[in-house]
Amino acid sequence: MLLRRYPIFNRRLALVAYGIDYQLSSPAEWPSLAQHCRLLAQGRQYLVPFTHEQLDEQRPLLLDQDAIPLVEASSERLPSSFPVLEQWRDSRRRLAVHGANRDPRWLGASRMLVFWMGEEGICQPTEHKRMALNIETWADFLPLRESGVDFFAGGFLARPELVNQRANKPDMVLVQQILQLICHEEFSFSQVARLLEQDTSLPGQLITYVNSPGFDHASPITSVSRALSYLGEQEIRKFVLINGLAKMSQHMPEACTRIAIARARFCELIALTALGKAEASWAFLVGLVLDGSMLSEPLMAHLPKSVLRAIELHEGPLFHLFQLASTYEQGNWALLEQLAPKYQLDPAKLTPVYFQAQMWGQAFLTR
């Protein structure tokens, strides 16, 4: 089973739901998919696509009340030919339809119309809720919002650099100094400790982090120096990157932060198998900053050549690993089948790794 989650935003760019794409290797995986959907949705509604064959098999009934089936309209088969849709409507659940203009009876059956970016009718007013998929730029998003489209999804909306960074405040100089230190292949723990202890919030966040359930130590750690010694270079780099990013982008929607952190963790977990432990935190960095637009020039100047090669030239093992993770995130299962064997990876075995990364990203923000 392969599955991925993507965020769905409203007109104010607030996270309101998730979309879930999937590929099953056998019908026996349906109960597992239903369970994974509930966990990934985290109490929100979630959009799930179904083929006509899956509707005939009444697969939507395996999902809970928060599921919104996404169905492809057809002029050959009408809503009344699918008993499961009648049951779904009778329980007052939402149904999303793509291509509903093919027959007016599909309009009557749906609560929400789904369009791909650029499709005919996407800007036409209607009594139905409208959702636009594949939003890639501000130029895509703004006209659609002006025309009254209600919901939006696409790679552009999940990027941390979507939101402007806040103006520098006094502690930002300190944060930049810490980030510059950890961008070296080797750095001084004592220097990092000295800088961390000058900040008002990072020491407390570090102590909370090192005492979280993910780490195993006999007694609670209460000092910055002991926390740094316990964590080691890789975990320190990861901690500072995430909290430095959060400090630089306080107005970033939490959903964008969570997506970036989960993507970075996904890259890190794959790297542990594919590239080795020494590259794991650099894979985390590449996954976190995407194209490098969130890194200042002074920070870029301190990065190892392998990381710069990935960020600036889109070359090398770290870039290709990021490409693999992105391919999974985008639900491009055919391309994933081509890329995964290069790292001796089974695409189906990436699903629990992806799921673990999503849960870790969620948990990190609640620490």
mmCIF file of C-alpha atoms in Angstrom:
data_model
loop_
_atom_site.group_PDB
_atom_site.id
_atom_site.type_symbol
_atom_site.label_atom_id
_atom_site.label_comp_id
_atom_site.label_asym_id
_atom_site.label_seq_id
_atom_site.Cartn_x
_atom_site.Cartn_y
_atom_site.Cartn_z
ATOM 1 C CA MET A 1 0.000 0.000 0.000
ATOM 2 C CA LEU A 2 1.151 3.497 -0.868
ATOM 3 C CA LEU A 3 -0.522 6.608 0.510
ATOM 4 C CA ARG A 4 0.183 10.301 0.928
ATOM 5 C CA ARG A 5 -1.532 13.247 2.588
ATOM 6 C CA TYR A 6 -1.840 16.809 1.323
ATOM 7 C CA PRO A 7 -3.369 19.876 3.017
ATOM 8 C CA ILE A 8 -6.557 21.636 1.916
ATOM 9 C CA PHE A 9 -6.883 25.322 2.777
ATOM 10 C CA ASN A 10 -9.804 27.738 2.803
ATOM 11 C CA ARG A 11 -9.856 31.248 1.347
ATOM 12 C CA ARG A 12 -7.991 32.640 4.383
ATOM 13 C CA LEU A 13 -5.276 29.974 3.979
ATOM 14 C CA ALA A 14 -6.354 28.187 7.149
ATOM 15 C CA LEU A 15 -6.021 24.399 7.134
ATOM 16 C CA VAL A 16 -9.528 22.902 7.050
ATOM 17 C CA ALA A 17 -9.100 19.355 5.714
ATOM 18 C CA TYR A 18 -6.702 16.865 4.169
ATOM 19 C CA GLY A 19 -6.673 15.023 0.884
ATOM 20 C CA ILE A 20 -5.428 11.433 0.802
ATOM 21 C CA ASP A 21 -4.198 9.622 -2.309
ATOM 22 C CA TYR A 22 -3.429 5.920 -2.253
ATOM 23 C CA GLN A 23 -2.507 2.843 -4.258
ATOM 24 C CA LEU A 24 -3.419 -0.622 -2.984
ATOM 25 C CA SER A 25 -1.740 -3.879 -3.985
ATOM 26 C CA SER A 26 -4.764 -5.979 -2.993
ATOM 27 C CA PRO A 27 -8.375 -5.537 -1.759
ATOM 28 C CA ALA A 28 -7.278 -6.961 1.595
ATOM 29 C CA GLU A 29 -5.570 -3.626 2.335
ATOM 30 C CA TRP A 30 -8.833 -1.658 2.493
ATOM 31 C CA PRO A 31 -9.307 -2.001 6.292
ATOM 32 C CA SER A 32 -5.714 -0.883 6.822
ATOM 33 C CA LEU A 33 -6.240 2.084 4.486
ATOM 34 C CA ALA A 34 -9.352 3.124 6.424
ATOM 35 C CA GLN A 35 -7.382 3.043 9.684
ATOM 36 C CA HIS A 36 -4.462 5.012 8.203
ATOM 37 C CA CYS A 37 -6.856 7.622 6.811
ATOM 38 C CA ARG A 38 -8.357 8.252 10.248
ATOM 39 C CA LEU A 39 -4.939 8.648 11.823
ATOM 40 C CA LEU A 40 -3.571 10.908 9.084
ATOM 41 C CA ALA A 41 -6.676 13.116 9.103
ATOM 42 C CA GLN A 42 -6.148 13.894 12.832
ATOM 43 C CA GLY A 43 -9.797 14.659 13.459
ATOM 44 C CA ARG A 44 -10.345 16.726 10.307
ATOM 45 C CA GLN A 45 -12.428 15.900 7.260
ATOM 46 C CA TYR A 46 -10.504 14.223 4.462
ATOM 47 C CA LEU A 47 -10.991 13.888 0.711
ATOM 48 C CA VAL A 48 -10.500 10.376 -0.719
ATOM 49 C CA PRO A 49 -10.832 9.455 -4.443
ATOM 50 C CA PHE A 50 -12.851 6.408 -5.540
ATOM 51 C CA THR A 51 -13.115 4.745 -8.942
ATOM 52 C CA HIS A 52 -16.478 3.575 -10.268
ATOM 53 C CA GLU A 53 -15.442 -0.021 -9.577
ATOM 54 C CA GLN A 54 -14.699 0.866 -5.959
ATOM 55 C CA LEU A 55 -18.093 2.541 -5.683
ATOM 56 C CA ASP A 56 -19.745 -0.659 -6.966
ATOM 57 C CA GLU A 57 -17.861 -2.508 -4.221
ATOM 58 C CA GLN A 58 -19.237 0.032 -1.688
ATOM 59 C CA ARG A 59 -15.737 0.887 -0.461
ATOM 60 C CA PRO A 60 -16.662 4.382 0.854
ATOM 61 C CA LEU A 61 -18.723 2.719 3.591
ATOM 62 C CA LEU A 62 -15.482 1.422 5.109
ATOM 63 C CA LEU A 63 -14.515 4.996 5.996
ATOM 64 C CA ASP A 64 -15.825 7.100 8.855
ATOM 65 C CA GLN A 65 -18.121 10.142 8.887
ATOM 66 C CA ASP A 66 -15.247 12.559 8.223
ATOM 67 C CA ALA A 67 -14.452 11.075 4.809
ATOM 68 C CA ILE A 68 -15.494 12.979 1.669
ATOM 69 C CA PRO A 69 -15.478 10.672 -1.376
ATOM 70 C CA LEU A 70 -14.158 12.252 -4.577
ATOM 71 C CA VAL A 71 -15.860 10.759 -7.619
ATOM 72 C CA GLU A 72 -15.286 11.233 -11.345
ATOM 73 C CA ALA A 73 -18.585 12.139 -13.075
ATOM 74 C CA SER A 74 -19.594 10.220 -16.170
ATOM 75 C CA SER A 75 -22.210 10.715 -18.859
ATOM 76 C CA GLU A 76 -22.516 6.927 -19.155
ATOM 77 C CA ARG A 77 -23.083 6.148 -15.470
ATOM 78 C CA LEU A 78 -25.229 8.459 -13.366
ATOM 79 C CA PRO A 79 -25.302 8.835 -9.568
ATOM 80 C CA SER A 80 -28.430 6.701 -9.269
ATOM 81 C CA SER A 81 -26.514 3.706 -10.658
ATOM 82 C CA PHE A 82 -24.315 3.652 -7.550
ATOM 83 C CA PRO A 83 -26.327 2.488 -4.495
ATOM 84 C CA VAL A 84 -23.476 3.481 -2.195
ATOM 85 C CA LEU A 85 -23.903 7.132 -3.202
ATOM 86 C CA GLU A 86 -27.557 7.020 -2.267
ATOM 87 C CA GLN A 87 -26.616 5.616 1.150
ATOM 88 C CA TRP A 88 -23.954 8.259 1.514
ATOM 89 C CA ARG A 89 -26.377 11.089 0.753
ATOM 90 C CA ASP A 90 -29.082 9.613 3.010
ATOM 91 C CA SER A 91 -26.708 9.912 5.957
ATOM 92 C CA ARG A 92 -26.139 13.583 4.985
ATOM 93 C CA ARG A 93 -22.500 13.103 4.227
ATOM 94 C CA ARG A 94 -20.598 15.222 1.736
ATOM 95 C CA LEU A 95 -19.758 14.062 -1.776
ATOM 96 C CA ALA A 96 -17.204 15.784 -4.019
ATOM 97 C CA VAL A 97 -17.439 15.402 -7.788
ATOM 98 C CA HIS A 98 -14.981 16.192 -10.553
ATOM 99 C CA GLY A 99 -16.437 16.856 -14.020
ATOM 100 C CA ALA A 100 -20.003 17.322 -12.727
ATOM 101 C CA ASN A 101 -20.886 19.439 -15.789
ATOM 102 C CA ARG A 102 -21.001 16.229 -17.874
ATOM 103 C CA ASP A 103 -24.563 15.670 -16.676
ATOM 104 C CA PRO A 104 -26.792 17.893 -14.483
ATOM 105 C CA ARG A 105 -27.740 14.892 -12.359
ATOM 106 C CA TRP A 106 -24.200 14.790 -11.024
ATOM 107 C CA LEU A 107 -24.621 18.400 -9.936
ATOM 108 C CA GLY A 108 -27.695 17.396 -7.969
ATOM 109 C CA ALA A 109 -25.831 14.571 -6.251
ATOM 110 C CA SER A 110 -22.764 16.542 -5.174
ATOM 111 C CA ARG A 111 -22.103 18.983 -2.355
ATOM 112 C CA MET A 112 -18.741 20.149 -3.683
ATOM 113 C CA LEU A 113 -17.327 20.577 -7.195
ATOM 114 C CA VAL A 114 -13.651 19.811 -7.729
ATOM 115 C CA PHE A 115 -11.582 21.350 -10.517
ATOM 116 C CA TRP A 116 -7.997 21.028 -11.639
ATOM 117 C CA MET A 117 -6.228 24.316 -12.154
ATOM 118 C CA GLY A 118 -7.156 25.760 -15.556
ATOM 119 C CA GLU A 119 -10.259 23.640 -16.113
ATOM 120 C CA GLU A 120 -13.324 25.198 -17.715
ATOM 121 C CA GLY A 121 -15.944 26.411 -15.250
ATOM 122 C CA ILE A 122 -13.643 26.782 -12.280
ATOM 123 C CA CYS A 123 -14.370 30.532 -11.978
ATOM 124 C CA GLN A 124 -18.113 30.345 -12.647
ATOM 125 C CA PRO A 125 -20.330 31.141 -9.629
ATOM 126 C CA THR A 126 -22.434 28.235 -8.384
ATOM 127 C CA GLU A 127 -24.476 27.266 -5.340
ATOM 128 C CA HIS A 128 -22.014 24.424 -4.727
ATOM 129 C CA LYS A 129 -18.778 24.710 -2.798
ATOM 130 C CA ARG A 130 -15.791 24.733 -5.156
ATOM 131 C CA MET A 131 -12.311 23.297 -4.685
ATOM 132 C CA ALA A 132 -9.281 23.987 -6.887
ATOM 133 C CA LEU A 133 -6.448 21.435 -7.088
ATOM 134 C CA ASN A 134 -2.890 21.791 -8.362
ATOM 135 C CA ILE A 135 -2.373 25.407 -7.233
ATOM 136 C CA GLU A 136 1.279 26.189 -7.945
ATOM 137 C CA THR A 137 1.691 29.992 -7.761
ATOM 138 C CA TRP A 138 0.182 33.147 -6.281
ATOM 139 C CA ALA A 139 -0.973 33.903 -9.823
ATOM 140 C CA ASP A 140 -3.037 30.699 -9.669
ATOM 141 C CA PHE A 141 -4.442 31.312 -6.193
ATOM 142 C CA LEU A 142 -5.430 34.995 -6.099
ATOM 143 C CA PRO A 143 -7.794 35.145 -9.142
ATOM 144 C CA LEU A 144 -9.560 31.983 -7.978
ATOM 145 C CA ARG A 145 -10.078 33.399 -4.510
ATOM 146 C CA GLU A 146 -11.482 36.577 -6.061
ATOM 147 C CA SER A 147 -13.899 34.496 -8.127
ATOM 148 C CA GLY A 148 -15.283 32.835 -4.997
ATOM 149 C CA VAL A 149 -13.554 29.431 -4.999
ATOM 150 C CA ASP A 150 -13.823 28.030 -1.467
ATOM 151 C CA PHE A 151 -11.001 25.507 -1.033
ATOM 152 C CA PHE A 152 -7.506 25.103 -2.431
ATOM 153 C CA ALA A 153 -4.781 22.455 -2.603
ATOM 154 C CA GLY A 154 -1.455 22.200 -4.371
ATOM 155 C CA GLY A 155 2.283 22.128 -3.850
ATOM 156 C CA PHE A 156 2.520 25.929 -3.672
ATOM 157 C CA LEU A 157 0.205 26.129 -0.663
ATOM 158 C CA ALA A 158 2.269 23.642 1.339
ATOM 159 C CA ARG A 159 5.563 25.519 1.071
ATOM 160 C CA PRO A 160 6.920 27.279 4.146
ATOM 161 C CA GLU A 161 8.173 30.184 2.042
ATOM 162 C CA LEU A 162 4.539 30.968 1.178
ATOM 163 C CA VAL A 163 4.372 33.339 4.150
ATOM 164 C CA ASN A 164 6.665 36.326 4.513
ATOM 165 C CA GLN A 165 9.224 36.108 7.262
ATOM 166 C CA ARG A 166 8.724 38.516 10.118
ATOM 167 C CA ALA A 167 10.942 41.554 10.559
ATOM 168 C CA ASN A 168 14.164 40.894 12.436
ATOM 169 C CA LYS A 169 14.030 41.259 16.196
ATOM 170 C CA PRO A 170 17.012 41.442 18.552
ATOM 171 C CA ASP A 171 17.123 37.668 19.201
ATOM 172 C CA MET A 172 17.313 36.952 15.475
ATOM 173 C CA VAL A 173 21.007 37.870 15.455
ATOM 174 C CA LEU A 174 21.576 35.177 18.057
ATOM 175 C CA VAL A 175 19.521 32.617 16.143
ATOM 176 C CA GLN A 176 21.495 33.333 12.965
ATOM 177 C CA GLN A 177 24.752 32.754 14.865
ATOM 178 C CA ILE A 178 23.525 29.387 16.134
ATOM 179 C CA LEU A 179 22.339 28.370 12.673
ATOM 180 C CA GLN A 180 25.691 29.316 11.158
ATOM 181 C CA LEU A 181 27.488 27.116 13.673
ATOM 182 C CA ILE A 182 25.413 23.995 13.043
ATOM 183 C CA CYS A 183 25.704 24.405 9.261
ATOM 184 C CA HIS A 184 29.371 23.374 9.559
ATOM 185 C CA GLU A 185 30.127 19.681 9.138
ATOM 186 C CA GLU A 186 31.679 19.808 12.638
ATOM 187 C CA PHE A 187 30.850 22.350 15.321
ATOM 188 C CA SER A 188 31.709 23.134 18.932
ATOM 189 C CA PHE A 189 29.115 21.980 21.468
ATOM 190 C CA SER A 190 30.382 24.548 23.967
ATOM 191 C CA GLN A 191 29.868 27.407 21.485
ATOM 192 C CA VAL A 192 26.333 26.243 20.715
ATOM 193 C CA ALA A 193 25.600 25.925 24.453
ATOM 194 C CA ARG A 194 26.925 29.422 25.144
ATOM 195 C CA LEU A 195 24.691 30.936 22.456
ATOM 196 C CA LEU A 196 21.626 28.869 23.352
ATOM 197 C CA GLU A 197 21.781 29.999 26.976
ATOM 198 C CA GLN A 198 21.574 33.638 25.876
ATOM 199 C CA ASP A 199 18.202 33.031 24.194
ATOM 200 C CA THR A 200 14.949 33.324 26.142
ATOM 201 C CA SER A 201 13.106 30.319 24.688
ATOM 202 C CA LEU A 202 15.505 27.852 23.028
ATOM 203 C CA PRO A 203 16.952 26.383 26.278
ATOM 204 C CA GLY A 204 13.483 25.434 27.513
ATOM 205 C CA GLN A 205 12.563 23.981 24.132
ATOM 206 C CA LEU A 206 15.795 21.965 24.085
ATOM 207 C CA ILE A 207 15.163 20.504 27.561
ATOM 208 C CA THR A 208 11.597 19.601 26.576
ATOM 209 C CA TYR A 209 12.850 18.012 23.365
ATOM 210 C CA VAL A 210 15.567 15.878 24.968
ATOM 211 C CA ASN A 211 13.160 14.647 27.691
ATOM 212 C CA SER A 212 10.430 13.655 25.215
ATOM 213 C CA PRO A 213 9.428 9.956 24.837
ATOM 214 C CA GLY A 214 11.580 9.568 21.715
ATOM 215 C CA PHE A 215 14.761 9.520 23.823
ATOM 216 C CA ASP A 216 15.762 6.937 26.391
ATOM 217 C CA HIS A 217 17.748 8.042 29.434
ATOM 218 C CA ALA A 218 17.732 6.967 33.065
ATOM 219 C CA SER A 219 16.909 10.331 34.643
ATOM 220 C CA PRO A 220 15.563 13.687 33.359
ATOM 221 C CA ILE A 221 18.084 15.991 31.711
ATOM 222 C CA THR A 222 17.959 19.485 33.173
ATOM 223 C CA SER A 223 20.960 21.374 31.753
ATOM 224 C CA VAL A 224 21.724 22.651 28.265
ATOM 225 C CA SER A 225 25.275 21.287 28.284
ATOM 226 C CA ARG A 226 24.136 17.789 29.270
ATOM 227 C CA ALA A 227 21.328 17.898 26.681
ATOM 228 C CA LEU A 228 23.796 18.790 23.917
ATOM 229 C CA SER A 229 26.214 16.064 25.035
ATOM 230 C CA TYR A 230 23.409 13.493 25.083
ATOM 231 C CA LEU A 231 21.888 14.440 21.712
ATOM 232 C CA GLY A 232 25.043 14.551 19.628
ATOM 233 C CA GLU A 233 25.762 16.463 16.449
ATOM 234 C CA GLN A 234 22.988 15.054 14.243
ATOM 235 C CA GLU A 235 20.116 15.653 16.682
ATOM 236 C CA ILE A 236 21.413 19.090 17.688
ATOM 237 C CA ARG A 237 21.533 20.154 14.060
ATOM 238 C CA LYS A 238 17.972 18.929 13.554
ATOM 239 C CA PHE A 239 16.660 20.636 16.687
ATOM 240 C CA VAL A 240 18.263 24.002 15.837
ATOM 241 C CA LEU A 241 17.108 23.878 12.222
ATOM 242 C CA ILE A 242 13.482 23.368 13.216
ATOM 243 C CA ASN A 243 13.435 25.927 16.002
ATOM 244 C CA GLY A 244 15.498 28.408 14.001
ATOM 245 C CA LEU A 245 13.034 28.047 11.151
ATOM 246 C CA ALA A 246 10.111 28.569 13.539
ATOM 247 C CA LYS A 247 11.745 31.691 14.989
ATOM 248 C CA MET A 248 12.328 33.162 11.540
ATOM 249 C CA SER A 249 8.753 32.505 10.435
ATOM 250 C CA GLN A 250 6.470 33.128 13.386
ATOM 251 C CA HIS A 251 3.578 33.996 11.070
ATOM 252 C CA MET A 252 3.889 30.791 9.077
ATOM 253 C CA PRO A 253 0.656 28.749 9.288
ATOM 254 C CA GLU A 254 1.170 25.765 11.556
ATOM 255 C CA ALA A 255 0.147 23.448 8.711
ATOM 256 C CA CYS A 256 3.044 24.679 6.568
ATOM 257 C CA THR A 257 5.500 24.209 9.419
ATOM 258 C CA ARG A 258 4.214 20.707 10.070
ATOM 259 C CA ILE A 259 4.456 19.752 6.396
ATOM 260 C CA ALA A 260 8.027 21.002 6.141
ATOM 261 C CA ILE A 261 9.093 19.183 9.323
ATOM 262 C CA ALA A 262 7.416 15.929 8.276
ATOM 263 C CA ARG A 263 9.027 16.114 4.826
ATOM 264 C CA ALA A 264 12.436 16.682 6.399
ATOM 265 C CA ARG A 265 11.929 13.730 8.740
ATOM 266 C CA PHE A 266 10.871 11.556 5.778
ATOM 267 C CA CYS A 267 14.101 12.458 3.956
ATOM 268 C CA GLU A 268 16.107 11.744 7.104
ATOM 269 C CA LEU A 269 14.560 8.305 7.644
ATOM 270 C CA ILE A 270 15.136 7.303 4.021
ATOM 271 C CA ALA A 271 18.727 8.561 4.220
ATOM 272 C CA LEU A 272 19.448 6.355 7.243
ATOM 273 C CA THR A 273 18.885 3.340 4.997
ATOM 274 C CA ALA A 274 19.966 4.681 1.623
ATOM 275 C CA LEU A 275 22.923 6.964 2.432
ATOM 276 C CA GLY A 276 24.009 6.133 5.967
ATOM 277 C CA LYS A 277 23.782 7.857 9.347
ATOM 278 C CA ALA A 278 26.412 10.501 8.528
ATOM 279 C CA GLU A 279 24.176 12.005 5.831
ATOM 280 C CA ALA A 280 20.886 11.801 7.753
ATOM 281 C CA SER A 281 20.825 15.295 9.294
ATOM 282 C CA TRP A 282 21.927 16.830 5.987
ATOM 283 C CA ALA A 283 19.058 15.009 4.291
ATOM 284 C CA PHE A 284 16.813 16.503 6.999
ATOM 285 C CA LEU A 285 18.125 19.985 6.150
ATOM 286 C CA VAL A 286 17.597 19.524 2.401
ATOM 287 C CA GLY A 287 14.066 18.253 3.017
ATOM 288 C CA LEU A 288 13.287 21.150 5.342
ATOM 289 C CA VAL A 289 14.455 24.083 3.233
ATOM 290 C CA LEU A 290 13.273 22.771 -0.151
ATOM 291 C CA ASP A 291 14.968 24.989 -2.720
ATOM 292 C CA GLY A 292 17.107 26.917 -0.240
ATOM 293 C CA SER A 293 15.076 30.138 -0.363
ATOM 294 C CA MET A 294 14.713 30.087 3.433
ATOM 295 C CA LEU A 295 18.481 30.045 3.986
ATOM 296 C CA SER A 296 20.399 33.310 4.050
ATOM 297 C CA GLU A 297 23.627 33.704 2.090
ATOM 298 C CA PRO A 298 25.801 33.579 5.260
ATOM 299 C CA LEU A 299 24.209 30.253 6.189
ATOM 300 C CA MET A 300 24.641 28.853 2.684
ATOM 301 C CA ALA A 301 28.331 29.771 2.792
ATOM 302 C CA HIS A 302 28.920 27.347 5.688
ATOM 303 C CA LEU A 303 27.143 24.308 4.235
ATOM 304 C CA PRO A 304 29.068 21.240 3.012
ATOM 305 C CA LYS A 305 29.566 20.928 -0.746
ATOM 306 C CA SER A 306 27.241 17.924 -0.943
ATOM 307 C CA VAL A 307 24.379 20.000 0.528
ATOM 308 C CA LEU A 308 25.068 23.014 -1.698
ATOM 309 C CA ARG A 309 25.166 20.706 -4.692
ATOM 310 C CA ALA A 310 21.697 19.432 -3.804
ATOM 311 C CA ILE A 311 20.178 22.861 -3.058
ATOM 312 C CA GLU A 312 21.789 24.991 -5.769
ATOM 313 C CA LEU A 313 22.539 22.578 -8.619
ATOM 314 C CA HIS A 314 19.860 19.926 -8.022
ATOM 315 C CA GLU A 315 22.495 17.222 -8.286
ATOM 316 C CA GLY A 316 23.995 14.488 -6.162
ATOM 317 C CA PRO A 317 22.711 11.830 -3.740
ATOM 318 C CA LEU A 318 20.991 14.254 -1.351
ATOM 319 C CA PHE A 319 19.046 15.877 -4.170
ATOM 320 C CA HIS A 320 18.028 12.541 -5.667
ATOM 321 C CA LEU A 321 16.877 11.349 -2.252
ATOM 322 C CA PHE A 322 14.828 14.548 -1.847
ATOM 323 C CA GLN A 323 13.401 13.902 -5.321
ATOM 324 C CA LEU A 324 12.374 10.413 -4.208
ATOM 325 C CA ALA A 325 10.634 11.793 -1.102
ATOM 326 C CA SER A 326 8.900 14.500 -3.152
ATOM 327 C CA THR A 327 7.737 11.925 -5.688
ATOM 328 C CA TYR A 328 6.111 9.974 -2.882
ATOM 329 C CA GLU A 329 4.542 13.149 -1.437
ATOM 330 C CA GLN A 330 3.060 14.013 -4.829
ATOM 331 C CA GLY A 331 1.536 10.563 -5.213
ATOM 332 C CA ASN A 332 3.412 9.890 -8.466
ATOM 333 C CA TRP A 333 3.472 6.146 -7.889
ATOM 334 C CA ALA A 334 4.703 5.258 -11.402
ATOM 335 C CA LEU A 335 7.800 7.459 -11.063
ATOM 336 C CA LEU A 336 8.335 6.167 -7.518
ATOM 337 C CA GLU A 337 8.586 2.630 -8.910
ATOM 338 C CA GLN A 338 11.443 3.845 -11.128
ATOM 339 C CA LEU A 339 13.349 5.850 -8.492
ATOM 340 C CA ALA A 340 13.141 3.575 -5.431
ATOM 341 C CA PRO A 341 15.228 0.656 -6.794
ATOM 342 C CA LYS A 342 18.204 3.029 -7.246
ATOM 343 C CA TYR A 343 18.429 3.073 -3.446
ATOM 344 C CA GLN A 344 17.561 -0.639 -3.064
ATOM 345 C CA LEU A 345 14.200 0.417 -1.627
ATOM 346 C CA ASP A 346 10.829 -1.281 -1.989
ATOM 347 C CA PRO A 347 8.234 1.476 -2.694
ATOM 348 C CA ALA A 348 5.596 -0.298 -0.588
ATOM 349 C CA LYS A 349 7.927 -0.301 2.426
ATOM 350 C CA LEU A 350 8.140 3.498 2.280
ATOM 351 C CA THR A 351 4.533 3.779 3.497
ATOM 352 C CA PRO A 352 5.246 3.074 7.205
ATOM 353 C CA VAL A 353 8.275 5.385 6.958
ATOM 354 C CA TYR A 354 6.080 8.157 5.514
ATOM 355 C CA PHE A 355 3.458 7.552 8.178
ATOM 356 C CA GLN A 356 6.087 7.703 10.925
ATOM 357 C CA ALA A 357 7.394 11.012 9.525
ATOM 358 C CA GLN A 358 3.895 12.528 9.472
ATOM 359 C CA MET A 359 3.230 11.553 13.089
ATOM 360 C CA TRP A 360 6.667 12.814 14.176
ATOM 361 C CA GLY A 361 6.074 16.190 12.539
ATOM 362 C CA GLN A 362 2.741 16.499 14.308
ATOM 363 C CA ALA A 363 4.190 15.480 17.679
ATOM 364 C CA PHE A 364 7.126 17.882 17.405
ATOM 365 C CA LEU A 365 4.852 20.922 17.297
ATOM 366 C CA THR A 366 2.946 19.794 20.388
ATOM 367 C CA ARG A 367 6.044 19.363 22.562
#
